[in-house]
Coordinates of C-alpha atoms and ligand atoms in Angstrom, one line a residue:
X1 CA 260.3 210.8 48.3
X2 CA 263.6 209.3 47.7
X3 CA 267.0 209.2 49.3
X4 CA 269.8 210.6 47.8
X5 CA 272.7 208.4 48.0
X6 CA 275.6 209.0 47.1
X7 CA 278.2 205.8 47.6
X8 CA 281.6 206.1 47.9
X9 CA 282.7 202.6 49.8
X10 CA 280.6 200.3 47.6
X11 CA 282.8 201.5 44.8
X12 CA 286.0 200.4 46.3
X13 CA 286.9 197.0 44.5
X14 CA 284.9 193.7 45.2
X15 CA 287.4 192.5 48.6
X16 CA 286.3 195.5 50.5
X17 CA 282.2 193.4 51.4
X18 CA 279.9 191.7 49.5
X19 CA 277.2 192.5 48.0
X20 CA 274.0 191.8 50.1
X21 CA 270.3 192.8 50.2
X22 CA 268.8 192.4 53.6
X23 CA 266.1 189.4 54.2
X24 CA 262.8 190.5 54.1
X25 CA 260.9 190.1 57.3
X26 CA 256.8 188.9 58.2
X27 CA 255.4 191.7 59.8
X28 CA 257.7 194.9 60.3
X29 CA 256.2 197.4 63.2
X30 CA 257.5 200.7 64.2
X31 CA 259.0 201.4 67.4
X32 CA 260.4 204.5 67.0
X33 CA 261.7 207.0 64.4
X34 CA 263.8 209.9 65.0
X35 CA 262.4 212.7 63.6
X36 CA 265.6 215.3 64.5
X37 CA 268.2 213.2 63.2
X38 CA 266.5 212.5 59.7
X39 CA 266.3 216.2 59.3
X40 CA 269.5 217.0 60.8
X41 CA 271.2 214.4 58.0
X42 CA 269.1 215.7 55.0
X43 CA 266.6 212.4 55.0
X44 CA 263.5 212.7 53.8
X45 CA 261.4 210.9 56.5
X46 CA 258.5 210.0 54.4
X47 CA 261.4 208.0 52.4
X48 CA 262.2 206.1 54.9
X49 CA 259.1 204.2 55.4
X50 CA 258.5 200.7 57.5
X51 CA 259.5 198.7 54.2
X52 CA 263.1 200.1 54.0
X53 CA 263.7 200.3 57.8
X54 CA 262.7 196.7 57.8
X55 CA 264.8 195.5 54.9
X56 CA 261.5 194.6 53.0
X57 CA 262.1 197.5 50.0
X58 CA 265.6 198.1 48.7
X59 CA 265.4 202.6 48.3
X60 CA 266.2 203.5 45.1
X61 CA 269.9 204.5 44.9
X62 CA 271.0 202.0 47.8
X63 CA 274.2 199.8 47.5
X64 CA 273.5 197.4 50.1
X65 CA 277.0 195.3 51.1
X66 CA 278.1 193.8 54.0
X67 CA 281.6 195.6 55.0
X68 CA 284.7 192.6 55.1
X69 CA 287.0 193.2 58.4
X70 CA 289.2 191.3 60.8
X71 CA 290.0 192.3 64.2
X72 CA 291.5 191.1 68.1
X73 CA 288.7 190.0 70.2
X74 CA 289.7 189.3 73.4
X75 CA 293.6 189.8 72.5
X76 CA 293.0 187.2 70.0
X77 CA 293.6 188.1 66.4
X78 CA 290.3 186.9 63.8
X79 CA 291.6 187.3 60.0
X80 CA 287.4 187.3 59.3
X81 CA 284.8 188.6 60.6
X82 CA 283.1 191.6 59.0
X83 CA 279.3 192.8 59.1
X84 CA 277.6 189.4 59.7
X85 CA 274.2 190.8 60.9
X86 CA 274.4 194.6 59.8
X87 CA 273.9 195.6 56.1
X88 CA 275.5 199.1 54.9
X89 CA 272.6 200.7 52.4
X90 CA 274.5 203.5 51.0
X91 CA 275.8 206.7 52.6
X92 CA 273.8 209.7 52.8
X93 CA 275.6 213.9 52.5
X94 CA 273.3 216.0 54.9
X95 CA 273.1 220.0 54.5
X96 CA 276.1 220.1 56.7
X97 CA 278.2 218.4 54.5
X98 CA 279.0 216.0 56.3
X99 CA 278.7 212.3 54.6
X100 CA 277.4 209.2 56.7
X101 CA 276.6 205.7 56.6
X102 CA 273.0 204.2 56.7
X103 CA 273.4 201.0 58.0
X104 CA 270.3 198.3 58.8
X105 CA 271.5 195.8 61.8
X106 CA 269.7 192.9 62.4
X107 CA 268.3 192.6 59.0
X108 CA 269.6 189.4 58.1
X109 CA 272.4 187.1 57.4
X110 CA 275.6 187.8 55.3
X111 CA 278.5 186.2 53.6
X112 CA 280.3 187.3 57.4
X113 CA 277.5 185.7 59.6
X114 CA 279.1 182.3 60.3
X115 CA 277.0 180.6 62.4
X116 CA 274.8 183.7 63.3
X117 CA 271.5 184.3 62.2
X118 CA 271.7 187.6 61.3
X119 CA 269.2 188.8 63.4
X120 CA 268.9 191.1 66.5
X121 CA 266.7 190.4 69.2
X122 CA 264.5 193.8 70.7
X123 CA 266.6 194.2 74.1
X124 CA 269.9 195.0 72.3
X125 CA 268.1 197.0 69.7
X126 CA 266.7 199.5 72.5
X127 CA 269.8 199.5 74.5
X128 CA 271.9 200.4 71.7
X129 CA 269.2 203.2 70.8
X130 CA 268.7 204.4 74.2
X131 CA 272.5 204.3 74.7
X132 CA 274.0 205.7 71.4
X133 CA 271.0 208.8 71.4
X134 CA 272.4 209.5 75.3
X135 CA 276.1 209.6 74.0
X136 CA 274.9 212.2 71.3
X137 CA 272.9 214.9 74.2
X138 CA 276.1 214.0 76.4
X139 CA 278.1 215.7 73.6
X140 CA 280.3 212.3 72.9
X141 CA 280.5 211.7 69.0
X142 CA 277.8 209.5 67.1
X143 CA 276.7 207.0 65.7
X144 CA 273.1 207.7 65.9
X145 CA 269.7 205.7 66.4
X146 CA 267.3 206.9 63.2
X147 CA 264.6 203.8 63.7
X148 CA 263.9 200.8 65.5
X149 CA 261.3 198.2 64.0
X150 CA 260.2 195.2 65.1
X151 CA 260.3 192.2 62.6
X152 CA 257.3 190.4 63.5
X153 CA 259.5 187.1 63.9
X154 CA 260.6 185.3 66.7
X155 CA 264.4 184.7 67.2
X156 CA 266.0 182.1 69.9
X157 CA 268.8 183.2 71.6
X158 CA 268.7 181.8 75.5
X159 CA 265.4 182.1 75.5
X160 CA 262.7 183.2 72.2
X161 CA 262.5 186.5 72.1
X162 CA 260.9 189.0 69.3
X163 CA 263.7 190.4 66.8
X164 CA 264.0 194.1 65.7
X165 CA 266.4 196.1 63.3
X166 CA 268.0 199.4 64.3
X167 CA 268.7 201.9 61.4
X168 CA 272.1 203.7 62.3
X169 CA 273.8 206.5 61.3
X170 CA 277.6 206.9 61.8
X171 CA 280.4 209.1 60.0
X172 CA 281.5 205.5 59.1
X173 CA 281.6 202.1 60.0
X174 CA 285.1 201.8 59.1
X175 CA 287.2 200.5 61.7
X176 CA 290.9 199.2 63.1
X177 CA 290.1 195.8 62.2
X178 CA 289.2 196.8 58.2
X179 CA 292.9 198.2 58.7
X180 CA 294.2 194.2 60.0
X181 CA 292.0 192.5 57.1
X182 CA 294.3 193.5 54.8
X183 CA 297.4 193.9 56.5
X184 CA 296.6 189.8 57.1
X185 CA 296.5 189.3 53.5
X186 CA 299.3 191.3 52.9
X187 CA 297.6 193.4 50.2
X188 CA 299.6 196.7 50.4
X189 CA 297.7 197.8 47.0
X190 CA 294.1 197.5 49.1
X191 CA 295.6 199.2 52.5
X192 CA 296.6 202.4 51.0
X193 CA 293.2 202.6 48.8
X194 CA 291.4 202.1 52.5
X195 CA 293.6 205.1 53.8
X196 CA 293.2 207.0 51.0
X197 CA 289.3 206.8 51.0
X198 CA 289.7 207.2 54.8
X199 CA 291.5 210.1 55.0
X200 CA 289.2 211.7 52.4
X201 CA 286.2 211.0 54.2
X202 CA 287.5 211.7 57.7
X203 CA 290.8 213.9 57.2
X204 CA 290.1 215.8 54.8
X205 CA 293.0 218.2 55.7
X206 CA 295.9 215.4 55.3
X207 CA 295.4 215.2 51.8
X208 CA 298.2 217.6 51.1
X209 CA 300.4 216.7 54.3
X210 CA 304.0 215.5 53.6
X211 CA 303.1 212.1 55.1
X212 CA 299.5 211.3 55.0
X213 CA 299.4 207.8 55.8
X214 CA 301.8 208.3 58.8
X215 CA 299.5 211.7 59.7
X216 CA 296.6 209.5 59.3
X217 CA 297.8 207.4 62.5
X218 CA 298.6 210.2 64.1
X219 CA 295.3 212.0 63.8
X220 CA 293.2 208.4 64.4
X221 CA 295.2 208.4 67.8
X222 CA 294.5 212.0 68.8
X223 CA 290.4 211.1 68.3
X224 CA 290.6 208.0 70.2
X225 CA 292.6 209.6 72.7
X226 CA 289.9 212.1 73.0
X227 CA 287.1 210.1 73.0
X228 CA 288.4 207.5 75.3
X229 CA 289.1 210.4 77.8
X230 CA 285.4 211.6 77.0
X231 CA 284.1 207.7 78.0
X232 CA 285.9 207.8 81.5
X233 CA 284.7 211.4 82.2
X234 CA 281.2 210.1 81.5
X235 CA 281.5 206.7 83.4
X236 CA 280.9 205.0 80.1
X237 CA 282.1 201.6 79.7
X238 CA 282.0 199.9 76.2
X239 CA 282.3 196.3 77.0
X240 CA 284.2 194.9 73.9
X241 CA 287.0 197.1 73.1
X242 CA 287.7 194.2 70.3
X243 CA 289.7 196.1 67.9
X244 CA 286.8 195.4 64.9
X245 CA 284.7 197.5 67.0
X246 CA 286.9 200.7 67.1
X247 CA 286.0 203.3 64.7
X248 CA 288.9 204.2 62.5
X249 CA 286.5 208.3 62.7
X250 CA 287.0 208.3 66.1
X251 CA 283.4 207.0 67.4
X252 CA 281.7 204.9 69.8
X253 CA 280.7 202.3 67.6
X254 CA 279.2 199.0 68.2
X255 CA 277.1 198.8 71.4
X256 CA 276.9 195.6 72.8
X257 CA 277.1 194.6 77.0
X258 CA 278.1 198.8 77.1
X259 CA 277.0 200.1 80.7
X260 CA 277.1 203.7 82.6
X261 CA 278.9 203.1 85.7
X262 CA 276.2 204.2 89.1
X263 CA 279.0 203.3 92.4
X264 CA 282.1 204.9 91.0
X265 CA 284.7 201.5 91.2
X266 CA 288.0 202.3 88.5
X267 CA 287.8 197.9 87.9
X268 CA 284.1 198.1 87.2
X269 CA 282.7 195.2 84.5
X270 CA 279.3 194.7 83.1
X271 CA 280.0 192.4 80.6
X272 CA 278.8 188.6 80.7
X273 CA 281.3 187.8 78.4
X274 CA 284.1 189.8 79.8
X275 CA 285.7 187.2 82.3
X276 CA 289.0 188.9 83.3
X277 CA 287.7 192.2 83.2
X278 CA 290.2 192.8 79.8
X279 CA 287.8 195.8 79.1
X280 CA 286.4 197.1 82.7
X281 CA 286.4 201.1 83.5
X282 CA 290.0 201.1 84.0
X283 CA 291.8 199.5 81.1
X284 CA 289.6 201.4 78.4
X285 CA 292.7 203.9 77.8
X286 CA 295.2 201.3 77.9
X287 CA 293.3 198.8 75.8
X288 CA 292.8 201.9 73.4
X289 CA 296.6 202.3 73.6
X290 CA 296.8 198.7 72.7
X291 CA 294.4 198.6 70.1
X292 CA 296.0 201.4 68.2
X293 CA 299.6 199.9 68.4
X294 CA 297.1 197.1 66.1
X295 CA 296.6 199.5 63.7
X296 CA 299.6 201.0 63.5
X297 CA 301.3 197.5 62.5
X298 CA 298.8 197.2 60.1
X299 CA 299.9 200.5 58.5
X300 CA 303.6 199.0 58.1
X301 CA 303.8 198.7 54.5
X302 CA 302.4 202.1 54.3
X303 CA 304.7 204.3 56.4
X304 CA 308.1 203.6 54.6
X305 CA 309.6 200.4 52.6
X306 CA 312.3 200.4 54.9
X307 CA 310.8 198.1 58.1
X308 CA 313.2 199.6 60.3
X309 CA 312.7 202.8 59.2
X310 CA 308.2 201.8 59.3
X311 CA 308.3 200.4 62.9
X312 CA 310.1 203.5 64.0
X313 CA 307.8 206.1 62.7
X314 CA 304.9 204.2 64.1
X315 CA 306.1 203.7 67.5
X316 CA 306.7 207.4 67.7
X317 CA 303.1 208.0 66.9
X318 CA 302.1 205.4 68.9
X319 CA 304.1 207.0 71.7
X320 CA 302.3 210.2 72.1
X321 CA 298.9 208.1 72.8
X322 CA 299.3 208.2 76.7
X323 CA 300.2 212.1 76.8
X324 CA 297.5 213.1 74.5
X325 CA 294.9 210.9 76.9
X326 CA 295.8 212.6 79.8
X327 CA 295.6 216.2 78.5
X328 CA 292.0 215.4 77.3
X329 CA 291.2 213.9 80.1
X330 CA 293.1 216.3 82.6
X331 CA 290.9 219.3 80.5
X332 CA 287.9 217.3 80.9
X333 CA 288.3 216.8 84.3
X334 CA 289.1 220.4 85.1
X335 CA 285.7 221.0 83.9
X336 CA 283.8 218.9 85.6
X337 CA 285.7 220.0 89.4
X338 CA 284.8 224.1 88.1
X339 CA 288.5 224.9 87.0
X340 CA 288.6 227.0 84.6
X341 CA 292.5 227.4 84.7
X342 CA 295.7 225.0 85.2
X343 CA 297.2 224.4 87.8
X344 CA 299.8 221.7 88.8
X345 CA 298.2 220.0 91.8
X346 CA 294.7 219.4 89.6
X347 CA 295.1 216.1 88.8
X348 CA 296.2 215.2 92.2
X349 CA 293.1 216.6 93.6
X350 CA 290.7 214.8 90.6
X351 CA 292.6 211.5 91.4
X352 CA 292.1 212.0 95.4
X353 CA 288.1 212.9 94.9
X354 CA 287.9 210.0 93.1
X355 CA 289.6 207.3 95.1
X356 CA 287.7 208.7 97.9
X357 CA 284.5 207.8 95.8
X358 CA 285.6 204.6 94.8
X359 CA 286.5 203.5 99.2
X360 CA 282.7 205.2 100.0
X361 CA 280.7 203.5 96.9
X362 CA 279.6 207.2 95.9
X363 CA 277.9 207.5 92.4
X364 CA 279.7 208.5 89.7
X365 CA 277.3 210.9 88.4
X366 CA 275.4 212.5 91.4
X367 CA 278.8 213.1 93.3
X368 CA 279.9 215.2 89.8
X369 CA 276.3 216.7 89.7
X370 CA 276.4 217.5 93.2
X371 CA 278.9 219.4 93.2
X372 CA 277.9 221.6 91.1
X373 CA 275.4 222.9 93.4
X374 CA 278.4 224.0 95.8
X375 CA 279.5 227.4 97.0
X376 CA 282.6 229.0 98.1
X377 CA 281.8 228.6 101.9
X378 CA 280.4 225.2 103.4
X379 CA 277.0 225.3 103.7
X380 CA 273.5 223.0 103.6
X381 CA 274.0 222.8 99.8
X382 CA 277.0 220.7 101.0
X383 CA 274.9 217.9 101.8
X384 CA 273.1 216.2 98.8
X385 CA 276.9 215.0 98.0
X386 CA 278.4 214.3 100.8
X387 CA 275.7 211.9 101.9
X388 CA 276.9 209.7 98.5
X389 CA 280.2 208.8 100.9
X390 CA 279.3 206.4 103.4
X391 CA 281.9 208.3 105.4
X392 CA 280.7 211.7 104.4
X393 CA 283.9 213.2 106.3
X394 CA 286.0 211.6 103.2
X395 CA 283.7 214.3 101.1
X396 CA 284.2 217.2 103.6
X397 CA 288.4 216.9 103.9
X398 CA 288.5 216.8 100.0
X399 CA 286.3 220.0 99.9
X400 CA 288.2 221.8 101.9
X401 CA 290.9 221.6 99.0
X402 CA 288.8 222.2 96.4
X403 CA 287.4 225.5 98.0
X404 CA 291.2 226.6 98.1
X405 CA 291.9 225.5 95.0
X406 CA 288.7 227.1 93.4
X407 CA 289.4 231.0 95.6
X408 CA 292.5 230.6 93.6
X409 CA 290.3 231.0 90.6
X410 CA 288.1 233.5 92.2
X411 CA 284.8 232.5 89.7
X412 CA 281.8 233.8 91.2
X413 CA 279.6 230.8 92.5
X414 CA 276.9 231.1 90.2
X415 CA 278.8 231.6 87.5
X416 CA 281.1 228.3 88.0
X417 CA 278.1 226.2 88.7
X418 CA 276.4 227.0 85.4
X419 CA 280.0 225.9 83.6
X420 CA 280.0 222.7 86.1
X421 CA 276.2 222.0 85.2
X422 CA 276.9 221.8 81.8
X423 CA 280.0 219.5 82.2
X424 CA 278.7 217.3 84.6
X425 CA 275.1 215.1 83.5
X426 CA 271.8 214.3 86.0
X427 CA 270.5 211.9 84.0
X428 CA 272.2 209.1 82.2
X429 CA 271.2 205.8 80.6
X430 CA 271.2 204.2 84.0
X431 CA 271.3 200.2 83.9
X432 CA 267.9 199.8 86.0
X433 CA 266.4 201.7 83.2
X434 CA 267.5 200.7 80.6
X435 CA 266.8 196.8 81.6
X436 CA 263.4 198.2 82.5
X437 CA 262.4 199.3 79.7
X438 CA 264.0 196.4 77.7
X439 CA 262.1 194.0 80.1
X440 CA 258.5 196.1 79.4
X441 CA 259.3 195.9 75.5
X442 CA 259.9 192.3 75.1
X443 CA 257.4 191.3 77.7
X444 CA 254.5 193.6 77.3
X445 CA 254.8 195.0 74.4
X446 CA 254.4 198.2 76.5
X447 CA 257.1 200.8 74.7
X448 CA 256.3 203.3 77.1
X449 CA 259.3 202.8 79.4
X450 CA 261.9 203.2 76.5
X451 CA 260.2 206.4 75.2
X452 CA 260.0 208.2 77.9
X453 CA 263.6 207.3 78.7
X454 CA 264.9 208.4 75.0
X455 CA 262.9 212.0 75.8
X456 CA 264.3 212.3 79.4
X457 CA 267.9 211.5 78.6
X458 CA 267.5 214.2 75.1
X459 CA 268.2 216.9 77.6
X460 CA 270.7 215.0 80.3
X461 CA 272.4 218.3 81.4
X462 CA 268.9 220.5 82.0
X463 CA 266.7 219.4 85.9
X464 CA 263.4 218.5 84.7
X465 CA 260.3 218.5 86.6
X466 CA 258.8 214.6 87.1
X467 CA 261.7 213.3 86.3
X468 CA 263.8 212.4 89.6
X469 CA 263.4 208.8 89.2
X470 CA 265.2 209.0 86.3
X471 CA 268.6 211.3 88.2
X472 CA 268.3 208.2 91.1
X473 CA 271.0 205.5 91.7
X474 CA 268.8 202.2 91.9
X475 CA 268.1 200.9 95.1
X476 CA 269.7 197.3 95.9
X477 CA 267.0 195.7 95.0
X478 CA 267.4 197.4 91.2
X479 CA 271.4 196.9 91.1
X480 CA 272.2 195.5 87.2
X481 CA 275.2 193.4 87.7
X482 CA 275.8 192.5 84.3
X483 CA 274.9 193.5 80.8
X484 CA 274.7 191.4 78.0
X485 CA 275.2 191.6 74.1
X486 CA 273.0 189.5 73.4
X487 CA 274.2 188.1 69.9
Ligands
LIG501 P1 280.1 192.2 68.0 O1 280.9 191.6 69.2 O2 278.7 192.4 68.2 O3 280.8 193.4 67.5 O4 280.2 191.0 66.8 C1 281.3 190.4 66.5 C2 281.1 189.7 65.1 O5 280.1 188.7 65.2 C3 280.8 190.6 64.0 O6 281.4 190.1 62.8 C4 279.3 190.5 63.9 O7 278.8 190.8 62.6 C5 279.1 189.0 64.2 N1 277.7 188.7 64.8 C6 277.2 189.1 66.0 N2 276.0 188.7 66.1 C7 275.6 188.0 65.0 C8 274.4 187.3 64.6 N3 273.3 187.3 65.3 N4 274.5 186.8 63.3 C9 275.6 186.9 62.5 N5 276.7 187.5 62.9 C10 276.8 188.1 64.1
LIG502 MG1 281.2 194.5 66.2

């Protein structure tokens, strides 16, 4: 019954985190363990007990720290931040081979906390779990949810509310803004051991490359790119694109205010916190853009002692981010409109459906899913979507394209809306849902809501019977306007 770690960042030197044990808690309860993922990641469950999930029992083998990074929030640059509420336990290698973190958040203050408590209340705990386990069925790279416990304890936030930990699982939780921390101390010697261990862990194959450190920007832009195109295909929106909460592996890390779009509207915020909309639907490839130009200055020193010479490699790479967006999302999109080849006027017709969703208030996902169900010729399948537009005659010009478009491709019908199925989600972690069971959790103690949630959205691409409140848009009455982290 043990876990077998095996640490690799807790032996960088001492300025990489402190060294931290999470703060035991009263009366740790379970709220849910994922069975799947601590198989799939070579865990033995039994291991794992309420103890450790709780921070009460340090496993044998553990290296608990708290990670040290800096990062832009809100454009602004902060030389310190770093884990103040999540403690790393070690990393894990599962029969795949692949190594990952296990990470306790809300377990507890750290040198990083400031004026935090350390804690997480239950309503960010289940949205991050309901959220992050959606991302993973919707095919969009982890972190995962292993566990969510309660404490026992009461923690005050606006109001008193019952804190919980989650136990997470990602590739790393190494990010842009461990890349600043040191750039902002100017400690070149510490920057390339970070890049090194990074490009180990996560690029394996630029080891032997000419110029890994400069290959190492390149290939962090290609995944960002990716999965930034992967976020607007979805109708994800992150919340706080702060550049200490972008994963240097190419993940969605760091769930906070994070909301599925339902109306599709391209300047669509959730956040409380995000005033001027810095981070809304829109600006999440540009923001990316930006926050990798971040990194890329923090990489300086590391891509030629020449500044000149440094600034100009860097640019180049960061150059390519928009093109390498757009052909991920361009594919992406193709898949999700049934086109299984290229053609130039695609994007064009993408861009026109989706303007024409924004001016009727259609939802994101149902128009996508709706579609699916279409034929060749017009018929009563038509309908389902075309009654998202509240001008439906919006929907029926832009069909007629996109039934020329698709004879050019000449798939059979049934055949094209199996591909389409699989590209475009019913269910998603919709807002009304997701508060819902947050609201039944921390009210009632009623856990119900959020379970059967987590087992609906496990299969989001596959109809399943019982389950068509959980495909529906809300009603007015259900609209979530805003999402909050709740830190
Ligand atoms: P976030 O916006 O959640 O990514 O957090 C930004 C920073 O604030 C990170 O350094 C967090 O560790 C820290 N933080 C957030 N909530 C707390 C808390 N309750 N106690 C201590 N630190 C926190
Ligand atoms: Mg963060």
């Amino acid at each position: 019954m043990m876990i077998a770690f095996d640490n690799s960042y807790s032996k960088l030197p001492d300025g990489f985190y402190s060294r931290q044990n999470p703060t035991p808690v009263a009366a740790p309860a379970l709220v849910r363990f994922n069975n799947t993922l601590a198989a799939e990641i070579g865990v033995n469950a039994e291991a794992l007990d309420l103890a450790v999930l709780a921070g009460n029992r340090i496993p044998s083998g553990a290296d608990p720290i708290a990670q040290a990074y800096a990062g832009h929030q809100f454009g602004n640059f902060v030389a310190q931040l770093g884990d103040g509420r999540a403690i790393l336990l070690g990393e894990v290698v599962g029969p795949d081979g692949i190594r990952r973190d296990l990470q306790l958040k809300g377990c507890g203050p750290t040198l990083y906390s400031r004026d935090g408590d350390g804690r997480a209340a239950i309503g960010p705990v289940i949205r991050e779990f309901v959220v992050s386990e959606a991302m993973a069925t919707l095919g969009i790279p982890p972190p995962r949810a292993l566990a969510a416990v309660t404490t026992g304890e009461n923690i005050i936030r606006e109001q008193v509310l019952p804190g919980a930990i989650l136990a997470r699982v990602a590739s790393s939780h190494i990010r842009v803004g461990t890349f600043q921390y040191f750039a902002a101390r100017r400690d070149t010697e510490a920057l390339a051991l970070l890049a090194d261990h990074v490009i180990q862990r996560h690029y394996p194959d630029l080891t032997s490359v000419d110029e890994p450190y400069l290959a190492l920007l390149g290939a962090v832009i290609e995944r960002q790119a990716a999965l930034v195109a992967q976020w607007q295909l979805i109708g994800f929106i992150h919340g706080v694109m702060n550049t200490d909460n972008m994963s240097i592996a190419g993940e969605t890390i760091d769930y906070g205010p994070c909301a599925f779009m339902d109306t599709y509207h391209p300047e669509t915020v959730y956040s409380s916190i995000d005033h001027m909309g810095r981070y809304a639907y829109q600006n999440q490839p540009p923001i990316a853009h930006w926050n990798l130009a971040g990194l890329a200055q923090a990489l300086l020193p590391l891509l030629s002692e020449n500044e000149d010479e440094a600034v100009e490699k860097a640019t180049a790479a960061i150059d390519t981010f928009s093109e390498r967006f757009k052909a991920s999302y361009a594919a992406g999109l193709r898949r999700k409109l049934g086109l299984p080849t290229v053609d130039a006027g695609d994007e064009a017709l993408g861009s026109d459906l989706l303007e024409r969703m924004a001016r009727n208030k259609a939802d994101f996902t149902l128009t996508f899913r709706y579609l699916s169900a279409l034929s060749q010729t017009q018929n009563d399948a038509d309908k389902p979507v075309r009654v998202l537009f509240e001008d439906p005659d919006g929907f029926d010009q832009w069909a007629v394209l996109w039934r020329r478009r698709l004879a050019y491709d000449g798939v059979a019908d049934s055949e094209r809306q199996d591909q389409m199925r699989k590209a475009n989600p019913l269910y998603i972690p919709r807002n009304h849902l997701v508060e819902a069971s947050i609201r039944a959790a921390e009210g009632e103690d009623d856990l119900a809501p959020f379970n059967r949630l987590v087992t609906v959205l496990a299969s989001p691409y596959q109809q399943q019977p019982g389950a068509d409140a959980y495909a529906e848009p809300p009603r007015p009455e259900q609209v979530v306007h805003q999402t909050f982290c709740g830190t």
